[in-house]
C-alpha cells in the first residue's frame, strides 16, 4: 500500500476526503485546516508510529484508494448461513506472538468452566488473574520469571521482553483468596537470539573489512540507518567505541 | 576482483479480489491498474530489450492469487471493459486538452496510446493471458520466475502452526506448477518475513532459495563474513539472498530515492479528483465516488500543492541520469569493497513489481535504461537471478543462520501485529486449529463433504493474507479489509458448525465456490497434522 502523502493532494482532493470522512465545515476550511483536521481524523498524531511514517510517501504495495471511501460494510454481502464472529472462544488457552525481540503479544480466552472455578458460581470470589512470564536464558539455562496483573475482562497484553538471547513463555494464572497460585494455561515458547555482532561490537569497530561488509551496508548514502531498534543500539555502541 | 553481480527480484502480488456479484467493484481496480500500468508496460520493455539483443536477467515472483486473477475469465472480461473506458476517457481528454489545457496534451496522448497498446497486447499478443508473456521470457532465459505463499501470508505470525505454514508453501508451489508447468526454485517470502526454521518447510517442497530483509545478516547469531553482499546458505542448504539496503535505498529511500525527483510524475494528482464531477462521472465509481483514473498531468515539484505540469522530456532525462547514477554506485561500492571481500559482491535488490510503472511512473523506463547503459559500459555489471548464481557459485556460500526479520517498519512483525490488527490472530489461529481438527476427524471425505471441507481450507488460507493486516495498519481501505477477514472467518465457521452436526450447507457451498475460485484442486487434508 502507498501511504498518503497528504501534502501532495490538491485542495479538491482534500475537500473530497474530508467530505467522505464526514468532517464538519469541510467546505469552509482552508488547505492547512483541512490537513490538520484530516490528520486528526485519521488519529495519526497520537500514534507513536506517526512520526516515523509521515515522510514515507512511496512504500510497499500499492492501493488505488486515498481513503476508505466505501464506508459501508454492508456493501459486501454475506453468504447464506453466516453468523457473526464470536468475541472469544469457549476454551482456556493463551498464545504468545513475537512482535520483535523486545515485545511479544499475548492473547487468551477462559472457558465458562474455568471462569467458574476461578471466580466462583456467582462470579464474586475475590480471586485475581495474572500472567507469569518465564524467561530461560539460552546460553546459561538460567530461568527467571515476572508477573503481570491483569483484570478479569482483559483478553490480551503486550509484554516487554527484557533480554535478547532468551526464550519466553507465559502462564495464564490465578490466585485465590488464600494466595494459592495455579496455572490455567501455558503458551508455546518464543525465542530471541543474540546477534553475534552485538556481542562482538568491538571486533566490528576494530576490523574495517567486517564493518564495511556488515554494518556500512545498512546505512544509506545520506547516513540513514535501516529501521531496526537492535541495529540502532548497535550503532550507539559503535559510536561509543569510536569516541 | 572482477565485476559485481546484481540480482533484481520483483514481487508481483495482489490480494484475491473478485466480486462478480457486483456489476463493478472498486477494489478490482487494483488488478486492472497493475496490469495496465505495470505488468503490460514491463513486458513491452523486456521485449524491446530482447529485440535489441540487450543482455538482462531478472527474477519475478508471481503470487498464486495474482496468477488466479490473471487467468480468470470474469476478471479478464472486466479488464477489457476497464481498458475501453480508459480509451474513451483518453479520447475525450485529448479533445479537452487541445482546447483547454494544451500543456497537458502530450501526456493525454501518451496515456491514450498506452491504453490502446495495452488493449492490443492483451487481446492480440497474449490472447487474454499475460502470464504467457512472462513464461516466454523465462523460456528465452531472460527471467527467472518464482512463487510465494499461497495467499501471501506473513509467515512468522503462524510459526506455531506448521500445517498452515506447510499449506501456504505447498499450495504456492503447486499453483506455480499448474500455471507454468514446472516446479519453482525460488520462493519470495511475503514481506521478507523470515523466522529461524522456516527453511525446513521450504526445503521439503524443493525450494532452493528465498530472499530476506537486509538486517537478517547483521543480526544473525553467526559471524557473517560478507554481510548483505553475498547470499548465504542455511544449515539445511537452502540459500538466502539478503537485500542490500544501501543499493536498494537508491530507489527505496523516502528522502532521496530516485522516485522523489521533482521532475517525475506526481502519483496523487489525478483528473479523477481534479476535474468537475459532471465530466468525470462516467469514469469513476458509482455513486459518484472519485477514484484514480490514471490520467495524471503534474510533476512532483516538491512538498507543495503548487505543482508544475509534467514534462516527459525532462523526466526521461532524469531517468537516464538515475540509471547512470545507479550503475556508478554499484561500481563504486564494488571498488570500496575490494579490500574487504575476497569474492565478488552480489547486490540483491527486492521490490514490489507494482512500484515500477504504477507508483513510480518512470520506474520501468529506469530499469530499461539500467540494462541498456550497462550493456554499453566498459566494465559491465552482471545481472543474475538467484538460480543462475547458485548454479555457478553454490559451493562458495557461507553457512549462516539468518535472523528473524521482515522488511516492514522496525524490521520485525510490528506492521502485521499492532493495535489495529492484533485482534485478527485470535480468530485466524482458532480457524487453523479447527481446520486441523476437521481434517483429522473427517479425513479423506468424498463428494459434497469433500467440497465443503476444501472450501473451508480456502477460507482459512484467504484469511491469512498479509494484505489485510497491512491495510488495517496503514488505515487505507480498512472497511474492506476488515470485512474480508471477517467474511473468510465467518465462512469457515459455517463449515465447522455444519460438520460438527454432520451436515452440509449446500446453498452456502455453491455460492462460496463461485465466489472464491482459486486453488481449484486444493485438498483439505493438507491441514491434517497427522499426514
XYZ file of C-alpha atoms in Angstrom:
774
model
C 0.000 0.000 0.000
C 1.057 3.534 -0.586
C 0.794 5.739 2.413
C -0.999 9.002 1.944
C 1.307 11.908 1.255
C -1.221 14.412 2.354
C 0.859 17.459 1.382
C 0.736 16.417 -2.245
C -3.026 16.253 -2.511
C -4.872 19.045 -4.222
C -7.305 21.086 -2.187
C -10.139 19.495 -4.181
C -8.932 16.078 -3.132
C -8.590 17.140 0.475
C -12.114 18.528 0.452
C -13.376 15.338 -1.077
C -11.715 13.162 1.541
C -12.924 15.458 4.307
C -16.444 15.124 2.964
C -16.143 11.346 2.902
C -14.822 11.386 6.438
C -17.869 13.475 7.394
C -15.795 16.311 8.796
C -17.870 19.290 9.768
C -17.347 22.544 7.854
C -15.217 20.859 5.236
C -16.395 23.409 2.679
C -15.195 26.377 4.700
C -11.821 25.087 5.879
C -8.720 26.334 4.138
C -5.989 23.983 2.975
C -3.966 23.942 6.188
C -7.076 23.492 8.291
C -8.178 20.620 6.100
C -4.812 18.885 6.513
C -4.919 19.358 10.281
C -8.482 18.113 10.507
C -7.761 15.060 8.371
C -4.641 14.168 10.282
C -6.647 14.329 13.445
C -9.432 12.271 11.931
C -7.023 9.548 10.974
C -5.778 9.570 14.544
C -2.202 9.572 13.434
C -0.928 12.286 15.695
C -1.337 10.204 18.818
C 0.293 7.236 17.226
C 3.936 6.773 18.024
C 4.297 5.347 14.579
C 3.141 8.591 13.019
C 6.378 10.492 13.183
C 8.198 7.629 11.558
C 5.610 7.345 8.831
C 4.916 10.910 7.938
C 7.579 11.292 5.326
C 7.059 7.897 3.762
C 5.225 8.624 0.611
C 6.092 5.726 -1.582
C 6.413 2.442 0.139
C 5.334 -1.086 -0.157
C 2.419 -2.368 -2.097
C 0.068 -0.124 -3.939
C -3.518 0.707 -3.421
C -5.626 2.994 -5.538
C -7.670 4.429 -2.755
C -6.789 7.600 -0.958
C -9.127 6.906 1.872
C -11.696 4.407 2.900
C -14.477 5.858 0.863
C -16.658 2.798 0.698
C -17.799 3.424 4.234
C -20.483 0.774 4.187
C -19.635 -2.665 5.473
C -22.935 -3.999 4.223
C -21.934 -3.177 0.683
C -20.206 -6.538 0.556
C -22.891 -9.077 1.171
C -22.651 -12.126 3.417
C -23.202 -15.624 2.145
C -26.252 -17.522 3.437
C -25.987 -19.129 6.882
C -23.164 -16.894 8.062
C -23.149 -15.776 11.687
C -21.146 -13.042 13.427
C -17.720 -13.887 14.783
C -17.669 -14.598 18.498
C -15.680 -12.169 20.632
C -13.867 -15.049 22.250
C -13.887 -18.847 22.219
C -15.079 -21.300 24.820
C -11.750 -22.826 25.705
C -8.988 -21.870 28.086
C -5.789 -21.085 26.264
C -3.077 -18.480 25.925
C -0.998 -17.642 22.854
C 2.212 -15.682 22.612
C 3.321 -13.996 19.379
C 6.746 -12.465 18.926
C 6.401 -8.922 17.634
C 10.116 -8.092 17.829
C 12.966 -9.112 20.144
C 11.703 -6.666 22.766
C 7.953 -7.155 22.659
C 5.532 -10.045 22.445
C 1.763 -10.030 22.201
C -0.314 -12.417 24.296
C -3.990 -13.163 23.856
C -6.071 -15.598 25.837
C -9.519 -16.926 26.488
C -11.068 -18.523 29.574
C -13.796 -21.130 29.281
C -17.003 -20.746 31.340
C -15.935 -23.738 33.467
C -12.539 -22.238 34.217
C -14.109 -18.882 34.928
C -16.460 -20.517 37.394
C -13.544 -22.301 39.040
C -11.643 -19.034 39.433
C -14.413 -16.615 40.354
C -16.995 -18.974 41.822
C -20.501 -19.790 40.653
C -21.730 -16.296 41.445
C -18.619 -14.695 39.935
C -17.883 -12.908 43.192
C -14.885 -14.853 44.519
C -12.004 -12.453 45.271
C -9.540 -14.270 43.026
C -7.171 -12.484 40.735
C -5.656 -13.232 37.356
C -2.080 -12.635 36.344
C 0.390 -13.563 33.634
C 3.582 -15.260 34.706
C 6.287 -14.631 32.117
C 9.035 -17.212 32.265
C 12.377 -16.371 30.706
C 15.026 -19.024 30.015
C 18.472 -17.717 29.102
C 19.556 -19.750 26.088
C 23.263 -19.863 26.919
C 23.165 -20.426 30.678
C 19.821 -22.158 31.036
C 19.023 -19.791 33.911
C 15.286 -19.391 34.443
C 13.763 -16.101 35.572
C 10.165 -15.003 35.836
C 7.998 -11.994 36.486
C 4.255 -11.453 36.893
C 1.825 -9.048 35.247
C -1.538 -8.458 36.908
C -4.492 -8.448 34.538
C -8.198 -7.783 35.025
C -10.777 -10.474 34.565
C -12.093 -8.658 31.486
C -8.672 -8.447 29.831
C -8.009 -10.806 26.959
C -4.726 -9.506 25.542
C -1.474 -7.880 26.654
C 1.741 -6.547 25.143
C 4.653 -7.995 27.100
C 8.075 -6.406 27.276
C 10.856 -8.959 26.841
C 13.828 -7.817 28.899
C 16.664 -9.726 27.226
C 17.660 -10.965 23.802
C 19.129 -14.445 23.878
C 16.251 -15.860 25.888
C 13.183 -17.926 25.249
C 9.902 -16.866 26.814
C 6.610 -18.484 27.646
C 3.607 -17.214 29.532
C 1.300 -18.888 32.013
C -2.196 -17.541 32.480
C -2.507 -17.887 36.267
C -4.955 -17.186 39.040
C -4.504 -16.564 42.702
C -7.234 -17.457 45.202
C -8.139 -15.616 48.409
C -5.564 -17.643 50.369
C -2.776 -16.742 47.996
C -2.587 -20.122 46.293
C -1.465 -19.800 42.678
C -2.447 -22.066 39.821
C -1.904 -22.038 36.073
C -4.895 -22.143 33.767
C -2.998 -22.366 30.505
C 0.510 -22.089 29.147
C 1.651 -20.642 25.853
C 4.242 -22.073 23.497
C 7.713 -20.589 23.663
C 9.054 -17.715 21.594
C 12.795 -17.336 21.166
C 15.009 -14.319 20.736
C 18.551 -14.938 19.594
C 21.503 -12.701 20.394
C 23.269 -11.374 17.324
C 26.920 -12.293 17.008
C 27.862 -8.714 16.273
C 26.014 -7.433 19.336
C 28.357 -9.458 21.499
C 31.376 -8.584 19.387
C 30.812 -4.941 18.590
C 34.446 -4.228 19.419
C 35.523 -6.570 16.671
C 33.191 -4.767 14.293
C 34.626 -1.396 15.293
C 38.246 -2.571 15.014
C 38.023 -4.524 11.800
C 37.300 -2.202 8.902
C 36.557 -5.038 6.495
C 33.922 -6.502 8.828
C 32.472 -3.072 9.485
C 32.261 -2.308 5.794
C 30.631 -5.532 4.732
C 28.317 -5.975 7.713
C 27.366 -2.616 9.136
C 28.032 0.015 6.494
C 25.731 -1.810 4.085
C 22.784 -0.974 6.355
C 23.277 2.767 6.085
C 22.124 4.857 3.137
C 24.358 7.325 1.372
C 22.666 10.016 3.432
C 23.516 8.264 6.705
C 20.057 6.819 7.395
C 20.334 3.503 9.240
C 17.976 0.655 8.412
C 14.852 0.921 10.563
C 15.602 -1.511 13.397
C 15.912 -0.902 17.154
C 18.619 -3.520 17.712
C 20.760 -2.080 14.958
C 20.257 1.411 16.341
C 21.565 0.144 19.694
C 24.498 -1.441 17.959
C 25.208 1.822 16.160
C 25.316 3.596 19.509
C 27.716 1.002 20.861
C 29.919 1.520 17.834
C 29.807 5.299 18.265
C 30.894 4.943 21.888
C 33.709 2.634 20.817
C 34.944 5.086 18.231
C 34.663 8.104 20.522
C 38.216 -8.764 -8.357
C 36.028 -8.932 -11.441
C 32.623 -7.412 -11.968
C 29.750 -7.188 -9.476
C 26.545 -9.162 -9.807
C 23.142 -7.550 -9.467
C 20.040 -9.609 -8.712
C 16.778 -7.738 -9.236
C 13.907 -9.643 -7.625
C 10.393 -8.263 -8.084
C 7.339 -9.468 -6.213
C 4.172 -9.239 -8.307
C 1.310 -9.755 -5.902
C -2.213 -8.594 -5.268
C -4.722 -9.990 -2.807
C -7.543 -12.079 -4.213
C -10.292 -9.580 -5.017
C -13.093 -10.802 -7.222
C -16.726 -9.843 -6.840
C -18.799 -10.972 -9.821
C -21.887 -10.384 -7.686
C -21.473 -6.649 -8.395
C -21.527 -5.012 -11.826
C -18.319 -3.115 -10.959
C -16.267 -3.422 -7.832
C -13.925 -0.725 -6.621
C -11.085 -2.872 -5.320
C -10.917 -4.884 -8.545
C -9.277 -1.772 -9.991
C -6.138 -2.744 -8.042
C -5.668 -5.556 -10.535
C -6.615 -3.542 -13.608
C -4.246 -0.699 -12.721
C -1.423 -3.163 -12.098
C -1.924 -4.857 -15.455
C -2.195 -1.654 -17.424
C 0.432 0.420 -15.625
C 2.985 -2.188 -14.538
C 2.724 -5.693 -15.983
C 1.976 -4.954 -19.643
C 4.401 -1.994 -19.924
C 7.050 -4.122 -18.201
C 6.555 -6.956 -20.672
C 6.861 -4.465 -23.543
C 10.090 -3.170 -22.035
C 11.526 -6.681 -21.698
C 10.594 -7.462 -25.269
C 12.249 -4.280 -26.525
C 15.449 -5.376 -24.793
C 15.199 -8.850 -26.280
C 14.587 -7.353 -29.716
C 17.642 -5.121 -29.376
C 19.726 -8.015 -28.043
C 20.473 -6.230 -24.766
C 21.572 -8.708 -22.124
C 19.491 -8.727 -18.966
C 18.269 -11.095 -16.303
C 15.590 -10.508 -13.684
C 13.579 -12.548 -11.244
C 9.852 -12.102 -10.812
C 7.711 -13.807 -8.222
C 4.101 -14.104 -9.342
C 1.814 -14.814 -6.437
C -0.789 -17.579 -6.697
C -3.628 -15.139 -6.003
C -2.406 -12.852 -8.783
C -1.990 -15.743 -11.235
C -5.511 -16.912 -10.445
C -6.965 -13.459 -11.107
C -4.931 -13.002 -14.297
C -6.414 -16.170 -15.753
C -9.976 -15.705 -14.546
C -12.458 -15.168 -17.428
C -14.666 -12.839 -15.363
C -11.813 -10.508 -14.414
C -10.350 -10.651 -17.909
C -13.657 -9.521 -19.353
C -13.843 -6.731 -16.800
C -10.302 -5.673 -17.595
C -11.306 -5.249 -21.229
C -14.202 -3.042 -20.141
C -11.783 -1.067 -17.962
C -9.473 -0.544 -20.934
C -12.349 0.527 -23.140
C -13.434 3.113 -20.565
C -9.835 4.235 -20.333
C -9.553 4.700 -24.076
C -12.841 6.562 -24.215
C -11.675 8.892 -21.450
C -8.353 9.354 -23.249
C -10.096 10.373 -26.441
C -12.156 12.908 -24.510
C -9.060 14.134 -22.725
C -7.171 14.728 -25.956
C -10.052 16.897 -27.189
C -10.409 18.706 -23.860
C -6.679 19.378 -23.508
C -6.411 20.566 -27.093
C -8.998 23.235 -26.354
C -8.494 23.998 -22.696
C -5.155 22.780 -21.365
C -2.615 22.324 -24.165
C 0.160 21.960 -21.599
C -1.315 18.530 -20.777
C -1.965 17.410 -24.338
C 1.257 15.432 -24.742
C 0.532 13.340 -21.658
C -3.133 12.871 -22.556
C -1.985 11.452 -25.894
C 0.640 9.337 -24.148
C -1.915 7.756 -21.822
C -4.327 7.184 -24.670
C -1.621 5.494 -26.749
C -0.610 3.352 -23.788
C -4.200 2.247 -23.222
C -4.522 1.310 -26.901
C -1.246 -0.599 -26.780
C -2.452 -2.392 -23.667
C -5.646 -3.410 -25.407
C -3.719 -4.632 -28.407
C -1.200 -6.597 -26.348
C -3.806 -8.065 -24.058
C -6.167 -9.187 -26.807
C -3.929 -9.989 -29.723
C -0.469 -10.686 -28.399
C -1.320 -12.594 -25.221
C -4.865 -13.720 -26.073
C -6.062 -12.556 -22.695
C -3.372 -14.332 -20.663
C -0.402 -12.112 -19.888
C 1.262 -14.900 -17.905
C 2.190 -16.259 -21.339
C 4.386 -13.198 -21.745
C 6.313 -13.959 -18.562
C 6.552 -17.624 -19.483
C 8.039 -16.799 -22.891
C 10.685 -14.593 -21.272
C 11.519 -17.370 -18.840
C 11.889 -19.778 -21.748
C 14.212 -17.363 -23.506
C 16.406 -17.207 -20.386
C 15.713 -13.580 -19.507
C 13.527 -14.111 -16.450
C 13.529 -16.487 -13.536
C 10.001 -16.945 -12.249
C 9.428 -17.707 -8.581
C 6.470 -18.378 -6.350
C 5.368 -17.199 -2.932
C 2.987 -18.218 -0.160
C -0.454 -19.321 -1.352
C -2.258 -16.198 -0.161
C 0.843 -14.165 0.689
C 0.582 -14.820 4.426
C 3.099 -13.127 6.687
C 4.600 -16.397 7.884
C 6.368 -15.505 11.196
C 2.996 -14.998 12.883
C 1.977 -18.559 12.010
C 5.147 -20.200 13.302
C 3.186 -22.195 15.901
C 1.031 -23.715 13.151
C 3.262 -25.903 10.971
C 0.304 -27.255 8.986
C -0.678 -23.720 7.983
C 2.912 -22.851 7.046
C 3.119 -26.049 5.044
C -0.204 -25.368 3.329
C 0.906 -21.872 2.323
C 4.160 -23.187 0.855
C 2.788 -26.359 -0.724
C -0.058 -24.564 -2.461
C 2.326 -21.826 -3.581
C 4.487 -24.467 -5.225
C 1.533 -26.431 -6.636
C -0.056 -23.328 -8.062
C 3.199 -22.401 -9.790
C 3.486 -25.900 -11.246
C -0.060 -25.721 -12.591
C 0.483 -22.269 -14.082
C 3.986 -22.597 -15.509
C 4.405 -26.336 -15.999
C 7.452 -26.834 -13.810
C 8.451 -26.572 -10.175
C 9.801 -23.259 -8.885
C 13.296 -22.980 -7.455
C 12.722 -19.688 -5.689
C 10.214 -18.614 -3.049
C 9.518 -14.963 -2.257
C 8.972 -14.692 1.488
C 5.937 -12.384 1.837
C 7.060 -9.064 3.317
C 10.552 -10.647 3.596
C 9.131 -12.258 6.756
C 11.569 -14.882 7.988
C 11.861 -16.834 11.232
C 14.574 -19.359 12.054
C 13.487 -22.796 10.896
C 11.221 -21.648 8.051
C 13.770 -23.016 5.590
C 12.901 -26.579 6.652
C 9.437 -26.354 5.089
C 10.877 -24.655 2.022
C 13.423 -27.404 1.537
C 10.760 -30.071 1.977
C 8.952 -28.574 -1.004
C 12.061 -28.442 -3.169
C 12.799 -24.725 -2.847
C 16.460 -23.758 -3.424
C 16.407 -20.102 -2.435
C 14.470 -17.292 -0.831
C 15.141 -13.592 -0.182
C 15.465 -11.960 3.221
C 15.500 -8.499 4.739
C 18.815 -6.658 4.922
C 19.224 -6.927 8.689
C 18.823 -10.718 8.663
C 22.606 -10.963 8.293
C 23.895 -8.382 10.777
C 21.540 -9.793 13.419
C 22.442 -13.417 12.749
C 23.724 -15.413 15.719
C 26.641 -16.381 13.463
C 29.603 -14.356 12.338
C 28.614 -13.429 8.795
C 31.574 -12.867 6.510
C 30.099 -10.863 3.688
C 27.160 -9.021 5.209
C 24.484 -8.473 2.592
C 26.982 -8.665 -0.256
C 26.751 -12.404 -0.782
C 23.941 -14.907 -0.413
C 24.386 -17.494 2.313
C 23.078 -20.981 2.816
C 21.038 -22.006 5.823
C 22.277 -25.039 7.719
C 19.905 -27.212 5.648
C 21.380 -25.957 2.377
C 18.606 -23.609 1.211
C 20.130 -20.331 0.053
C 19.099 -16.940 1.443
C 19.623 -13.772 -0.613
C 19.673 -10.734 1.701
C 18.540 -7.428 0.207
C 21.300 -4.892 0.023
C 19.848 -1.956 1.919
C 22.228 0.669 0.614
C 21.738 -0.076 -3.084
C 18.030 -0.756 -2.621
C 17.672 2.641 -0.968
C 18.808 4.396 -4.119
C 15.280 3.658 -5.271
C 13.530 2.993 -1.980
C 14.610 5.909 0.222
C 11.804 8.294 1.098
C 14.139 11.192 1.389
C 16.353 10.822 -1.631
C 15.254 7.803 -3.674
C 15.077 8.351 -7.411
C 11.241 8.347 -7.482
C 11.186 11.511 -5.368
C 12.782 13.571 -8.139
C 10.833 16.759 -8.682
C 10.612 16.177 -12.441
C 8.901 12.829 -12.082
C 5.163 12.407 -12.285
C 3.103 13.094 -9.204
C 1.147 9.973 -8.319
C -1.512 11.644 -6.219
C -2.774 14.261 -8.670
C -5.302 12.648 -10.950
C -8.141 14.029 -13.010
C -10.431 11.611 -11.183
C -10.204 14.048 -8.292
C -9.409 17.293 -10.064
C -11.994 17.586 -12.839
C -15.673 18.505 -12.413
C -17.995 15.681 -11.436
C -20.256 16.002 -14.484
C -17.259 15.443 -16.786
C -15.523 12.655 -14.909
C -18.533 10.779 -13.560
C -18.712 8.036 -16.249
C -15.112 7.064 -15.480
C -15.216 6.858 -11.697
C -17.327 4.668 -9.484
C -20.986 4.699 -8.595
C -22.364 6.614 -6.818
C -20.033 9.492 -7.653
C -17.009 8.013 -5.892
C -13.918 9.798 -7.098
C -11.054 7.394 -7.813
C -7.821 7.468 -9.756
C -8.276 7.273 -13.494
C -4.574 7.049 -14.354
C -4.673 10.396 -16.186
C -2.136 12.402 -14.197
C -0.552 15.558 -15.590
C 1.519 17.079 -12.836
C 5.139 16.724 -11.764
C 6.107 16.070 -8.153
C 7.618 19.568 -7.986
C 8.082 19.470 -4.192
C 6.150 19.216 -0.936
C 3.521 21.630 -2.166
C 0.227 21.611 -3.980
C 1.545 24.224 -6.402
C 2.601 21.605 -8.915
C 4.082 22.295 -12.326
C 2.891 20.428 -15.419
C 4.715 17.164 -16.056
C 7.208 17.218 -18.894
C 8.102 13.848 -20.260
C 11.305 15.075 -21.897
C 12.654 16.352 -18.584
C 11.615 13.179 -16.794
C 13.304 10.961 -19.399
C 16.495 12.904 -18.980
C 16.372 12.245 -15.254
C 15.689 8.554 -15.938
C 18.942 8.380 -17.891
C 20.765 10.257 -15.123
C 19.401 7.965 -12.451
C 20.276 4.810 -14.353
C 23.792 6.146 -14.764
C 23.929 7.023 -11.088
C 22.744 3.543 -10.111
C 25.445 1.819 -12.140
C 28.008 4.293 -10.848
C 27.048 3.451 -7.268
C 27.207 -0.285 -7.898
C 30.712 0.023 -9.319
C 31.835 2.488 -6.690
C 30.605 0.199 -3.928
C 32.350 -2.749 -5.575
C 35.569 -0.782 -5.616
C 35.145 0.166 -1.943
C 34.585 -3.466 -1.038
C 37.667 -4.722 -2.864
C 39.798 -4.742 0.258
C 37.055 -6.128 2.458
C 35.759 -9.055 0.403
C 37.705 -11.852 -1.207
C 34.808 -12.629 -3.524
C 32.741 -10.605 -5.974
C 29.840 -8.784 -4.330
C 26.267 -9.673 -5.187
C 23.770 -6.836 -4.850
C 20.315 -8.262 -4.223
C 17.521 -5.769 -4.791
C 13.957 -6.734 -3.942
C 10.920 -4.597 -4.695
C 7.214 -4.894 -5.259
C 6.700 -5.159 -9.007
C 3.890 -2.603 -8.885
C 6.347 0.044 -7.726
C 7.514 0.167 -11.333
C 5.073 1.878 -13.639
C 2.125 2.188 -11.314
C 3.588 4.151 -8.454
C 6.897 5.193 -9.908
C 5.661 6.055 -13.357
C 9.168 6.239 -14.823
C 10.362 3.105 -12.986
C 10.084 0.797 -15.990
C 11.996 3.266 -18.164
C 14.641 3.387 -15.431
C 15.032 -0.392 -15.417
C 15.358 -0.353 -19.195
C 17.987 2.355 -19.032
C 19.944 0.441 -16.382
C 20.147 -2.576 -18.681
C 20.893 -0.539 -21.792
C 23.553 1.636 -20.203
C 25.165 -1.372 -18.588
C 25.437 -3.016 -21.989
C 27.432 -0.020 -23.193
C 29.521 0.170 -20.058
C 33.210 -0.697 -20.263
C 33.067 -2.592 -17.018
C 29.726 -4.334 -17.003
C 27.774 -5.488 -14.000
C 26.448 -8.986 -14.366
C 22.681 -9.255 -13.956
C 21.873 -12.585 -12.392
C 18.950 -14.494 -10.984
C 19.436 -16.425 -7.760
C 19.273 -19.742 -9.600
C 21.830 -18.797 -12.231
C 24.090 -17.515 -9.481
C 23.701 -20.673 -7.420
C 24.364 -22.863 -10.441
C 27.845 -21.387 -10.570
C 28.688 -20.470 -7.018
C 26.676 -22.584 -4.603
C 29.867 -24.169 -3.278
C 31.192 -20.784 -2.187
C 28.318 -19.912 0.164
C 28.916 -19.442 3.866
C 26.587 -21.433 6.118
C 24.695 -18.979 8.282
C 21.503 -18.838 10.328
C 19.623 -15.708 9.212
C 17.862 -13.723 11.934
C 14.132 -13.216 12.433
C 13.285 -10.206 10.261
C 10.966 -8.542 7.766
C 11.107 -5.505 5.509
C 8.344 -3.781 7.455
C 8.654 -0.822 9.745
C 11.029 -1.644 12.603
C 12.332 -4.707 10.768
C 10.164 -7.312 12.516
C 6.430 -8.029 12.811
C 5.185 -4.678 14.113
C 3.282 -3.804 10.936
C 1.280 -7.041 10.930
C 0.826 -7.191 14.707
C -0.208 -3.883 16.183
C -3.261 -2.383 17.858
C -5.177 -2.228 14.596
C -4.849 -5.852 13.546
C -3.776 -7.985 16.534
C -7.418 -8.991 17.109
C -7.439 -10.973 13.885
C -4.955 -13.609 15.095
C -7.254 -14.894 17.840
C -9.753 -15.820 15.127
C -7.361 -16.934 12.404
C -5.397 -19.170 14.751
C -8.621 -20.679 16.018
C -9.753 -21.305 12.449
C -6.454 -23.087 11.731
C -6.834 -25.229 14.856
C -10.384 -26.099 13.883
C -9.373 -26.826 10.308
C -6.765 -29.257 11.640
C -9.461 -30.809 13.810
C -11.795 -31.196 10.817
C -9.031 -32.697 8.694
C -8.360 -35.331 11.369
C -11.991 -36.075 12.205
C -13.212 -36.175 8.626
C -10.176 -37.302 6.691
C -10.473 -38.463 3.113
C -14.101 -37.491 2.566
C -15.566 -37.644 -0.917
C -18.200 -35.777 -2.883
C -20.127 -32.971 -1.155
C -18.353 -33.135 2.193
C -15.022 -33.077 0.440
C -16.029 -29.915 -1.423
C -17.347 -28.422 1.807
C -14.063 -29.096 3.614
C -11.990 -27.915 0.657
C -13.878 -24.633 0.740
C -13.170 -24.352 4.481
C -9.460 -24.728 3.748
C -9.700 -21.957 1.120
C -11.405 -19.647 3.590
C -8.696 -20.210 6.217
C -5.939 -19.526 3.704
C -7.636 -16.391 2.382
C -7.991 -15.014 5.912
C -4.218 -15.355 6.372
C -3.258 -12.913 3.567
C -0.741 -10.317 4.764
C -2.601 -7.647 2.813
C -5.478 -7.309 5.273
C -3.448 -6.583 8.447
C -1.260 -4.316 6.331
C -4.257 -2.287 5.187
C -5.567 -2.081 8.751
C -2.165 -0.870 9.927
C -1.966 1.779 7.243
C -5.564 2.879 7.622
C -6.149 2.886 3.881
C -9.109 0.674 2.895
C -9.868 -0.575 6.374
C -13.569 -1.280 5.968
C -12.929 -3.590 3.079
C -10.015 -5.342 4.789
C -12.000 -5.858 7.985
C -14.911 -7.179 6.022
C -12.741 -9.576 4.068
C -11.025 -11.057 7.109
C -14.338 -11.321 8.925
C -16.057 -12.907 5.919
C -13.466 -15.624 5.458
C -13.508 -16.493 9.146
C -17.300 -16.467 9.334
C -17.456 -18.587 6.210
C -15.063 -21.040 7.781
C -17.310 -21.219 10.839
C -20.230 -22.195 8.598
C -18.328 -25.325 7.618
C -17.120 -26.010 11.131
C -20.569 -25.599 12.620
C -22.227 -27.764 9.994
C -19.613 -30.503 10.034
C -19.944 -30.733 13.818
C -23.604 -31.552 13.122
C -22.587 -33.836 10.251
C -24.373 -31.562 7.799
C -23.516 -29.603 4.653
C -24.953 -26.192 3.808
C -25.188 -26.655 0.063
C -26.533 -23.190 -0.719
C -23.585 -21.632 1.055
C -21.164 -24.049 -0.590
C -22.299 -23.346 -4.128
C -22.133 -19.590 -3.625
C -18.790 -19.715 -1.811
C -17.212 -21.867 -4.530
C -18.492 -19.477 -7.150
C -17.026 -16.501 -5.329
C -13.620 -17.927 -4.387
C -12.463 -19.780 -7.454
C -8.811 -20.101 -6.501
C -6.965 -23.344 -5.688
C -9.446 -25.441 -7.640
C -7.554 -28.648 -6.855
C -6.971 -27.936 -3.151
C -7.126 -30.942 -0.826
C -8.248 -30.022 2.694
C -6.222 -32.981 4.061
C -3.258 -30.633 3.700
C -4.296 -29.346 7.144
C -4.130 -32.786 8.729
C -1.214 -32.615 11.194
C -1.005 -36.403 11.210
C -0.482 -36.538 7.472
